[in-house]
Coordinates of C-alpha atoms (C1' of nucleotides) in Angstrom, one line a residue:
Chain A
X1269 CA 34.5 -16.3 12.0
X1270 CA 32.1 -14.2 13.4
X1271 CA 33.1 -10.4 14.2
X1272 CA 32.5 -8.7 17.2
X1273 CA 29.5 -5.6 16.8
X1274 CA 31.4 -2.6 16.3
X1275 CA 31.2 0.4 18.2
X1276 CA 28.0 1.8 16.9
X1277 CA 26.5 -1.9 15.9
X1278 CA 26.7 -2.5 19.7
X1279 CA 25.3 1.0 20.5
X1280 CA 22.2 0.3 18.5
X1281 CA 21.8 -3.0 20.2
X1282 CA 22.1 -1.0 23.8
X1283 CA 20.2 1.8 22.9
X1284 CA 16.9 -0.1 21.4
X1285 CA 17.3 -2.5 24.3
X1286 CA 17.3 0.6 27.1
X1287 CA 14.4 2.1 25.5
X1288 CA 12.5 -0.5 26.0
X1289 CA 13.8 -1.4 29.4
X1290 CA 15.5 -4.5 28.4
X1291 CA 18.9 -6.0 30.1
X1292 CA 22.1 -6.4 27.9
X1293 CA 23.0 -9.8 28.4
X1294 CA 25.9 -11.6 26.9
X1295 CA 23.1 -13.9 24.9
X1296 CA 21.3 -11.5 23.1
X1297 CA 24.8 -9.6 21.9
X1298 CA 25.5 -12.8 20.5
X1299 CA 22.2 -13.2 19.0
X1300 CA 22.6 -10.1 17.3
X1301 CA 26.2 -10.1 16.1
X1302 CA 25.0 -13.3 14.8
X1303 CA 22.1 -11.5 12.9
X1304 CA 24.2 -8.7 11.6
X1305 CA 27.2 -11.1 10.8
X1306 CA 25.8 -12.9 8.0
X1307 CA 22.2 -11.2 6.9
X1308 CA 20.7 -14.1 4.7
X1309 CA 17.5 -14.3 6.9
X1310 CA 18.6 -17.5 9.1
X1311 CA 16.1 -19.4 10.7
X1312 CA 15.9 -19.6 14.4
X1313 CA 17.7 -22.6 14.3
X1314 CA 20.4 -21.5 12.1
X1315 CA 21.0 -18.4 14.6
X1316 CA 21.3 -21.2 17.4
X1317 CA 23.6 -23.1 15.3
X1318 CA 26.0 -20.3 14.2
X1319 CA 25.5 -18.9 17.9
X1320 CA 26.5 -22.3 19.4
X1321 CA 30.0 -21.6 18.0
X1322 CA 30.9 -18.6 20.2
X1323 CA 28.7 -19.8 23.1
X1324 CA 28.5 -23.5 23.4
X1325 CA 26.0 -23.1 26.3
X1326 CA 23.3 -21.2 24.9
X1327 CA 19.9 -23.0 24.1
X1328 CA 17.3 -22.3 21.5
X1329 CA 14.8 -21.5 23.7
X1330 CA 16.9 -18.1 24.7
X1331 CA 17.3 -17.9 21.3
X1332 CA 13.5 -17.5 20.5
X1333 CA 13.7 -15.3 23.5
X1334 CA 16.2 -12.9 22.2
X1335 CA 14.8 -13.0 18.3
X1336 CA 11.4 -12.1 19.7
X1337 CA 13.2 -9.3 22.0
X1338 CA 14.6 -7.8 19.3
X1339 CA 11.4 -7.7 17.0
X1340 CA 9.5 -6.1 20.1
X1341 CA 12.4 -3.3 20.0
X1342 CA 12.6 -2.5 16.2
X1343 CA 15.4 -4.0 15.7
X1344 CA 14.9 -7.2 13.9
X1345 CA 11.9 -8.2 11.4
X1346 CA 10.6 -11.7 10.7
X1347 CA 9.9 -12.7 7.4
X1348 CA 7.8 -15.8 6.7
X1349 CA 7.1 -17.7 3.6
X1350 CA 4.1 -20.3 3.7
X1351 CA 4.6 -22.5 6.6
X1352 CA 8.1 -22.7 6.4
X1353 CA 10.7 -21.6 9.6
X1354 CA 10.3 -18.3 10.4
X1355 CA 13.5 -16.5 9.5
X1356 CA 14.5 -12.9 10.9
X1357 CA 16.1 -10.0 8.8
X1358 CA 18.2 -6.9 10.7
X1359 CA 17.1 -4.8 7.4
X1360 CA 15.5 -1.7 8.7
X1361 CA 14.5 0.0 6.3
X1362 CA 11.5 -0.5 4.4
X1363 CA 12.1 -3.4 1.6
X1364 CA 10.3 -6.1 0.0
X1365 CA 11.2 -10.0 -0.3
X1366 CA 11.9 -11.9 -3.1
X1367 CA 12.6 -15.5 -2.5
X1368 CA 14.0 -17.8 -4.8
X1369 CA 11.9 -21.0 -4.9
X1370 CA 15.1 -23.2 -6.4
X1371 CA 17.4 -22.3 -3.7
X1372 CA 14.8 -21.0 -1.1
X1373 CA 17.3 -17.8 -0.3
X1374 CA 15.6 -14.9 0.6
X1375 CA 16.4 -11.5 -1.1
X1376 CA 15.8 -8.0 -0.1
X1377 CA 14.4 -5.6 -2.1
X1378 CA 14.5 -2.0 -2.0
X1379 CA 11.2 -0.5 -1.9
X1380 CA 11.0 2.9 -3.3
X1381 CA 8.3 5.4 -0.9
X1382 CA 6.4 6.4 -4.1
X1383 CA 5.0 2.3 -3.9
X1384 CA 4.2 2.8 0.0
X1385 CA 2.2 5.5 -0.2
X1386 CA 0.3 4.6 -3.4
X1387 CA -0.3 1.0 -1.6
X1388 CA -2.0 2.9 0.9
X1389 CA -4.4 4.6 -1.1
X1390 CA -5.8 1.3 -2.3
X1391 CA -7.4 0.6 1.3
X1392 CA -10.5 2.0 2.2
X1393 CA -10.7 4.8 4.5
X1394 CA -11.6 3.5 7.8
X1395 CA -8.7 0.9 7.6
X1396 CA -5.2 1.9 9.6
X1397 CA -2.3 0.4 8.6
X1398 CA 0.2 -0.4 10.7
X1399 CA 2.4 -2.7 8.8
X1400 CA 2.9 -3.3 5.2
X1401 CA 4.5 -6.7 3.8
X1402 CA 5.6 -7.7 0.4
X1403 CA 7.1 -10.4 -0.9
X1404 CA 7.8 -11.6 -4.5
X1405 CA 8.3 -15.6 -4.9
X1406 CA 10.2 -16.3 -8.2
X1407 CA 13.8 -17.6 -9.6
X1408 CA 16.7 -16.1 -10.2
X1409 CA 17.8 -16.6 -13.9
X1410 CA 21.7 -18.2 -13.4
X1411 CA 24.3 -15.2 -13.8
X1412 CA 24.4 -12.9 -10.7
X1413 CA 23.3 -15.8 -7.9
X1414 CA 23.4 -13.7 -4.4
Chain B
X663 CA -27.2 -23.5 5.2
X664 CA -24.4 -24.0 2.8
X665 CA -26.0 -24.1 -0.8
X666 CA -25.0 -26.2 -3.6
X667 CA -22.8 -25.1 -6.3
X668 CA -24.6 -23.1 -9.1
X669 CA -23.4 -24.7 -12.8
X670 CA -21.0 -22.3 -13.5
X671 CA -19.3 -23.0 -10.2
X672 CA -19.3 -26.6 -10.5
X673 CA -18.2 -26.1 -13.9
X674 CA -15.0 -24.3 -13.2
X675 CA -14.1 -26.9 -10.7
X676 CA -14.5 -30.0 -12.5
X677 CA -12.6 -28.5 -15.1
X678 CA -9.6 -27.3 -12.8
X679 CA -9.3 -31.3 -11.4
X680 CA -9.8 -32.0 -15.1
X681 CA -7.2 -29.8 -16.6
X682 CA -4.5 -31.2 -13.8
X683 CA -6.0 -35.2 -14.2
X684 CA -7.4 -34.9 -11.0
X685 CA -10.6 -37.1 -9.9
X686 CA -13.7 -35.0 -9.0
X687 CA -15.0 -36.6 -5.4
X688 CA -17.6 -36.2 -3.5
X689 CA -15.2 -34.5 -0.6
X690 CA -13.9 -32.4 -3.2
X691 CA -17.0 -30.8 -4.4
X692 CA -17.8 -30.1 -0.6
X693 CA -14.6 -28.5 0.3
X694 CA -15.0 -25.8 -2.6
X695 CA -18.5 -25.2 -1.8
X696 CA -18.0 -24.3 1.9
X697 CA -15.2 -22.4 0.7
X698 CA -17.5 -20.5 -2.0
X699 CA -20.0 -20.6 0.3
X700 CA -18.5 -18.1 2.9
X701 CA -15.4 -16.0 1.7
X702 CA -14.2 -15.3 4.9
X703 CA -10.8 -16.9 4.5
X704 CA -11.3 -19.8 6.9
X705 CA -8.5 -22.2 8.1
X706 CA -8.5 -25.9 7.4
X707 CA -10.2 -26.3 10.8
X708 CA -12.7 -24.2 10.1
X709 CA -13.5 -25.4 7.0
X710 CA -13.3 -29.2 8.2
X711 CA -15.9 -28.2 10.6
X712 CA -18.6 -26.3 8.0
X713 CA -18.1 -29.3 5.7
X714 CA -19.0 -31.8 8.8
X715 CA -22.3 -29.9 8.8
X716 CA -22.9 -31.6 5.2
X717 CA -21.0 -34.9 5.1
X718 CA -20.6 -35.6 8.9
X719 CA -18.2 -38.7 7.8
X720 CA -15.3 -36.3 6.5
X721 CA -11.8 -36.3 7.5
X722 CA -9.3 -33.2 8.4
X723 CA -7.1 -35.0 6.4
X724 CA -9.0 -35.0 3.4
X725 CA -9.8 -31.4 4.0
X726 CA -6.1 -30.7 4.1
X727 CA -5.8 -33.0 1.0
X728 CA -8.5 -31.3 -0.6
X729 CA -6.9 -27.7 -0.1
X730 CA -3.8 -29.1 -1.7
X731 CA -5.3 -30.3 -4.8
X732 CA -6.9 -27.1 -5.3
X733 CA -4.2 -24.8 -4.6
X734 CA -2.2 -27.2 -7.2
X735 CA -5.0 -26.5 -9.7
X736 CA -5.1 -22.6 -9.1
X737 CA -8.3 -22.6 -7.7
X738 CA -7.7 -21.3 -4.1
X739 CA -4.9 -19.1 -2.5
X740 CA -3.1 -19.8 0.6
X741 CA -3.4 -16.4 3.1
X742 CA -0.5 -16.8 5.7
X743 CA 0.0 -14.3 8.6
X744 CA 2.8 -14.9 10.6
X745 CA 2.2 -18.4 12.8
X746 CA -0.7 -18.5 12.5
X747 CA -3.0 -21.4 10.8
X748 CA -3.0 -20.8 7.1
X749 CA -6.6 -19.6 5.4
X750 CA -7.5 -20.3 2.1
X751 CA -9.8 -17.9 -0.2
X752 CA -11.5 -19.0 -3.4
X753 CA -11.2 -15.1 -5.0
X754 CA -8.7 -15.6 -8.2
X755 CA -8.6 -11.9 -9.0
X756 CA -5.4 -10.3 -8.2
X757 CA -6.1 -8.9 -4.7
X758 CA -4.2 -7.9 -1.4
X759 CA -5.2 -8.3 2.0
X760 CA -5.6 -6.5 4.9
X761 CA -5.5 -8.1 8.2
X762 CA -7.4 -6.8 11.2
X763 CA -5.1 -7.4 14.1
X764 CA -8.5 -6.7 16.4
X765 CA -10.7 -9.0 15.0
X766 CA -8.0 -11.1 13.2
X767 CA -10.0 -11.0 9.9
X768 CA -9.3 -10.7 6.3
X769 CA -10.2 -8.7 4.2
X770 CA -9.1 -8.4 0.8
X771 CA -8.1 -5.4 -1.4
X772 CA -8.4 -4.7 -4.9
X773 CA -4.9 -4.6 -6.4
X774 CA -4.6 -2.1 -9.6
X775 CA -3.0 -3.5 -12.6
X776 CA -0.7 -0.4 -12.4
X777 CA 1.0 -0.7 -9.0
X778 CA 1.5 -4.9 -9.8
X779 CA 3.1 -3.5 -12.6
X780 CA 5.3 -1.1 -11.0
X781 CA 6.5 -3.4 -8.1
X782 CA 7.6 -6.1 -11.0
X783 CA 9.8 -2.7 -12.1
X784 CA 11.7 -3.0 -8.7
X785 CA 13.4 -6.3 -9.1
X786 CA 16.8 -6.8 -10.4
X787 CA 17.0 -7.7 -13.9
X788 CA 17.5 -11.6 -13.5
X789 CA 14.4 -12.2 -11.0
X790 CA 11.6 -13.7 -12.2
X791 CA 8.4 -13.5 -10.3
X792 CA 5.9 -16.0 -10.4
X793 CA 3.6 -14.2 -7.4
X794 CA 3.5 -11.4 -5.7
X795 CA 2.1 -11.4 -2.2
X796 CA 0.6 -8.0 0.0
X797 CA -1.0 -7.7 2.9
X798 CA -1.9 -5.1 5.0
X799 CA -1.7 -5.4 8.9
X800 CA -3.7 -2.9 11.1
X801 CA -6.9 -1.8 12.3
X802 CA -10.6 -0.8 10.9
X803 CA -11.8 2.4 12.5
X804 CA -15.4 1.4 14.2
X805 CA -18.3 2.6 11.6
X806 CA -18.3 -0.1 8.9
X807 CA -16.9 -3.3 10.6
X808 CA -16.6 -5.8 7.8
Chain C
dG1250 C1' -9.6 -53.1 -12.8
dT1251 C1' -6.4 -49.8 -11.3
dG1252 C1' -4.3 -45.8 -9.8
dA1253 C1' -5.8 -42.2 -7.1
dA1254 C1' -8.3 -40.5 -3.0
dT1255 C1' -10.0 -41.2 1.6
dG1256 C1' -9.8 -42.0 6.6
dC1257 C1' -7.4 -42.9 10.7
dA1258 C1' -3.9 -42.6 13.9
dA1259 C1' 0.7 -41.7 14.7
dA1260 C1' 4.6 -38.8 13.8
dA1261 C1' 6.9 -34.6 12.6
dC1262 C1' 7.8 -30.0 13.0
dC1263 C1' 8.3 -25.5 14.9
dT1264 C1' 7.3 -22.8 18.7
dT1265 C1' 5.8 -21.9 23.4
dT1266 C1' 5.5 -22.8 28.2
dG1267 C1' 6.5 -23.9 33.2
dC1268 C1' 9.7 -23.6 36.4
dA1269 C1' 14.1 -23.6 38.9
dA1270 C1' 18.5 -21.4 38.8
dC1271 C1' 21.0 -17.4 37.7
dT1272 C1' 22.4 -12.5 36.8
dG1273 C1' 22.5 -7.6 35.3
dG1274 C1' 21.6 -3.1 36.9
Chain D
dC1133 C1' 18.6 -7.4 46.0
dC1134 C1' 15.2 -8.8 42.7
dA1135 C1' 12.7 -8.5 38.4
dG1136 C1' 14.1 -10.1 34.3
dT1137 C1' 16.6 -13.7 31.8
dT1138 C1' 18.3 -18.2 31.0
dG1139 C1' 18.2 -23.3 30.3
dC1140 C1' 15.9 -27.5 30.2
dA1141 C1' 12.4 -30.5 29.2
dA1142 C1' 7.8 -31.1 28.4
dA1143 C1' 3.6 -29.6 26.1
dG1144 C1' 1.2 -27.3 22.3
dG1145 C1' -0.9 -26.6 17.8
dT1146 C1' -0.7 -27.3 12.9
dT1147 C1' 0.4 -30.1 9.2
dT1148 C1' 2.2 -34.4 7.2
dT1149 C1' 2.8 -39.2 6.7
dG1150 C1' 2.0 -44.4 6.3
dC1151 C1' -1.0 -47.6 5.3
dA1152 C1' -5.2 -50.2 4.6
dT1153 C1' -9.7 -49.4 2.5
dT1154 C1' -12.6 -47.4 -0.9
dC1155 C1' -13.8 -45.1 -5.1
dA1156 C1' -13.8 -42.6 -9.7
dC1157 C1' -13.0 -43.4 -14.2

DNA sequence: GTGAATGCAAAACCTTTGCAACTGG
DNA sequence: CCAGTTGCAAAGGTTTTGCATTCAC
């Protein structure tokens, strides 16, 4: 069901782990091949779940632990609508969120750099930005459901 | 401390609980006025605690009851960062925020009509947005702290 | 009068924490 | 070997819920 990382998947994995002076431990490439297996933004408890499957022994709490590892590295984002579950997304790039209030999937959205950089010249100029996060909440009209 | 409503502000609640067949209560009217009364996007605790000041009888549950009602009736905005407690802030016009990960205040940020626009231009054909949230994580240079 | 709103306490929910045992480098 | 990681259970903080009482209309 769920696929190993493949060569370079895995050498991501390694490679933001060593730079930040993280171990590789067999949890966390579970963790991730879970992430990359199936990107629909699972909750912590869905990763668990799905994890659970190839490692029966593994407990949440190492889950937060790895999910919050990998957001520290880079490698992972969270994305979080209202109060609900915090859900984490493997997307690097830079991309928005829509998510569809019928089904509650969350979609990514390409974000073009010409947006970014206008959205920064809204702020005035003593404020830094670090991060940037946008999300759209909406529904999907019927046809193309993904 | 907190003043009273003025009559245009008391005027555009009762007609938001009004327009949604909502009673106007005594609670109610309090809730929105420390929330007018400070736009500093405070949580429900914080907000509980400014209305004690006037009506020391009040419940957090009403306050969180109160909230509700008025995010139903389009009158406040939920501001959510990450975990933390959500903040609620009374200004209707379009507007993004930026969060000051120093202080941990919010701030809010014009939005032009023109970038809204562009951002719905991003979205597959079949999404349809009902809001569009953006906030700004990051830091205020020293000189004008506000 | 009546359905909605309030107040209280208990429960629910997600996430974090403390700590002993284990393990990757 | 040993700091970092795991697993477990208990605690934490925010928000919701159930229910009796009160209130706005």
């Amino acid at each position: 069901m769920i696929q190993n990382l493949n060569k370079h998947e895995r050498e991501s994995l390694h490679e933001a782990l060593a730079k930040s002076g993280q171990k590789i431990t067999p949890q966390r490439e579970i963790v991730y091949t879970v992430l990359l297996a199936q990107r629909d933004h699972p909750t912590v408890d869905e990763v668990y779940n799905r994890a659970l499957e190839t490692m029966p022994g593994l407990s949440l709490a190492t889950v937060y632990n790895c999910l919050e590892t990998f957001v520290g590295c880079g490698l992972v984002r969270q994305v979080n609508h209202e109060r609900e579950s915090t859900r984490y997304c493997p997307n690097l790039a830079p991309h928005a969120h829509f998510r569809d209030e019928s089904t509650g999937r969350v979609h990514d959205i390409e974000l073009p750099k010409e947006i970014l950089d206008q959205l920064t010249k809204i702020l005035p100029a003593n404020f830094e930005t670090e991060t940037i996060e946008i999300s759209f909440q909406g529904r999907t009209k019927s046809s193309t459901q993904n």
